[in-house]
Amino acid sequence: MLSLLEDLRFGWRALRKRPVFALTAISALALGIGANTAIFSVLESLLLRPLPYEDPEQLVMVYLDNQMQGWPLDLTSYPNYEAWRDGAESLQDLAAFTRGSFSLTGDGDPERLQGASVGGSFFSLLGTLPLHGRWIGPAEDVPGADAVAVLSHDLFERRFGGDDSILGQQIQLDGQARTVIGVMPPRFEFPKGVKDFTPSVDLWVPMAPSEATRANRGGLWLWTVGRMTPGGKLDTLQAELGRVAANLAQEFPDFNRRFGVTVVGLHEHLVGGVRTGVWMLMGAVGFVLLVAIANVANLLLARAADREREIAVRAAMGASRGRVVRQMLTESVLLSLFGGLAGVAVGFAALRLLTQIAPSEIPLEGLRLSPVSLIFTVGVSLLAGLLFGAFPALAMSGARFGSALKEGGRGQQGGVRGRRMRSALVIAELALATVLLAGAGLMIRSLMRLDATDPGFGHRDALTFGLTLPRSSYGESEQVVGFYRDLVERLAALPGVDAATATTGVLLTEFPRSTTFRIEGRPEPTDEERIEVTIDAVMPGYFGTFGVPVLGGREFDGSERLDGPTQVVINQAFADRFFADQDPVGRRFTYGTEIAEDTDWMTIVGVVANTKRNGFEREQRIESYLPHEQFRSRRMTVLLRTDLGLDALAPGVRKAVWSLDADLPITDLEMLESRLAAERSDRRFYTLLLGAFSGVALALAMIGIYGVLSYLVAQTVPEIGVRVAFGASRLQVVGHVLRRGLMLAGSGILLGLLAALGLSGLLDSLLYGISGTDPLTYLALAGVLLAIALAACAAPARRATRIDPVTALRHE
């Protein structure tokens, strides 16, 4: 113990004697350890930390496997939910829920809230106790029960000032009075994060479906969350529910043909979408740390050469070789702990930055350094110290201390072994940096390809916002049509607005409104031929305002009437698939596959171009559009074509809406281009971080090359002097140094490129429009890295040309 304290005191004095060396090493380590601390905190929060529910490992999501449409995670009907709940022994319980959107009026500005309508067992199944009040229970989940609501902690603080006197009071939601019975704790946000659910959950209300809804087998509108029995297994539950689905298909073939069940663990379901990206970042910062370790190891090798006489003196005074090695390792660990301490500060700053730039798909709100992250940092620091300390210790273990004393401390430092170690470390640094840069290059190229993809509609100079008219105020369909007609006219008259229109959905969700259909004069489609078409309502002028070309026929012109023939516009994908050899304009089809005397046949009046409004990477859907006059929806997205920005136009938009209804909340008021950018914000986030980590690794690797060549020049002064004395020109001297440097660089780059090709498959799920072996990326990267390496070699090469041969030979 006393010897260890002595080693620590000696190590501390040694670092104080060389402050520039110590600061350089600690800075490199701080970058590597700080990056690891930050990204591990993200990984621990998203992937390792248990969900804030009782026994979260027992929780699962259960979806309908819609084999007819190729959707393994589809919503289900209420009868299916009841059959699943009652038919699997591995399930303790199964709760249903669906999306809810509510206009909160009364005190303060009207606000559109996102929430969930939940079944009576929803809260008890999850097991998280309310912060105030009580849960929604089975007694509220029946028609005619008391209208109640449970608030999220965020809404409780933001709208009601955290005053628990709101319990028992009524709030107005969509014109209906609901009694607040509870407030959930801060971390309870479920079902936020569930596939295609709302991005935030402000409150929960009872679902209370009617008897007709409970009996409707054709309506697919429910999400379901379940709790397995203790010790239950996913595959067992999957098999049990698969048998239930098979029985339903036999008993109700008109509704359940080709319907299976998909069971997914809740944790995997919530974080599966970010798992690949987060582990990629963790691997990237691991590489950065290895580069930093190699860099510090090179510094220590150079310093060990300078200390060889000092160490030889200690050996001559009786210090064993093991004691010398232990002393060097102690100094390295001490250095790494200082680096770890600085890394905590870097990690803290990095986390603050990450929480600000992370997209909503990667939930990092309120992320802090946890005790687990700090323990991880300490462990990484100690491991790093042992790793980079091992190199000089190994080099010195083969040194001849006696010769060091005789030669006056020239610093042969283990001779060939030390030089080989330094070269190997530089090659490793460059190889690791090359792997990171290859990944960053692929991500950048992919993002550029994504940004350059034409979405098929005019996404620039367009503003959108959402409105939902409450049924209590707009009970008659004529009121709905009249409101939107008046609103569009007022918006179109605003200064700077070129056109205005509205639709039920500018961009498609994962679960758009869709249905099967049947074309007039053709037989009923078989199970294999059945496909669903999306349904949207649009107002006159929509396609022109949205920038979607009309390829045939016409768009709606406002002459459509509710009591007139139903008209429809289809997209090119629909026309190509079902009317490939004929003009679809004038043909008719109906929603659903059953035909009766009163079947509503819709006449196709136009064909419009395909768009990527359902996402850049999803398969092109077949789409249909109805005139809003004939398909009257209370919930609409308004679209304005304008050359003004959001800040300039927003006040006029609010004034126009509230002049018609002062209690109507406006949601998602934003430029369409910003909304599209948000669709790929996760890719941009990963690309930015990977690029930043790659840049750090490259800078450290170039410093390593520079240091090795500078040391090489210093150690070979006599050799260079002899070359010059025998007639070598400056150009030959430069070539000699550059050749050594470029051999190191080329070896590292080649190894890195081969490793990157081997690992390229790990990035496939994050790439768009290119493969992980894109040759242009690798060729460009090799050229750029060689150029940068050449620049790093230039200064030592110039220094070599200034060596005076007479001085060099006298030194020898």
Short mmCIF file of N, CA and C in Angstrom, two decimals, residues 358-367:
data_model
loop_
_atom_site.label_atom_id
_atom_site.label_comp_id
_atom_site.label_asym_id
_atom_site.label_seq_id
_atom_site.Cartn_x
_atom_site.Cartn_y
_atom_site.Cartn_z
N ALA A 358 -31.73 16.61 -30.60
CA ALA A 358 -32.32 15.31 -30.89
C ALA A 358 -33.73 15.46 -31.42
N PRO A 359 -34.11 14.72 -32.46
CA PRO A 359 -35.49 14.77 -32.97
C PRO A 359 -36.44 14.08 -32.01
N SER A 360 -37.72 14.30 -32.22
CA SER A 360 -38.73 13.73 -31.32
C SER A 360 -38.74 12.21 -31.36
N GLU A 361 -38.28 11.60 -32.48
CA GLU A 361 -38.24 10.15 -32.57
C GLU A 361 -37.21 9.54 -31.62
N ILE A 362 -36.28 10.36 -31.13
CA ILE A 362 -35.27 9.89 -30.19
C ILE A 362 -35.49 10.67 -28.89
N PRO A 363 -36.32 10.17 -27.99
CA PRO A 363 -36.76 10.95 -26.82
C PRO A 363 -35.66 11.12 -25.78
N LEU A 364 -35.02 12.29 -25.78
CA LEU A 364 -33.95 12.56 -24.83
C LEU A 364 -34.29 13.71 -23.89
N GLU A 365 -35.56 14.09 -23.82
CA GLU A 365 -35.92 15.20 -22.95
C GLU A 365 -35.55 14.88 -21.51
N GLY A 366 -34.88 15.85 -20.88
CA GLY A 366 -34.54 15.68 -19.48
C GLY A 366 -33.44 14.68 -19.20
N LEU A 367 -32.71 14.25 -20.23
CA LEU A 367 -31.64 13.27 -20.02
C LEU A 367 -30.51 13.87 -19.20
#
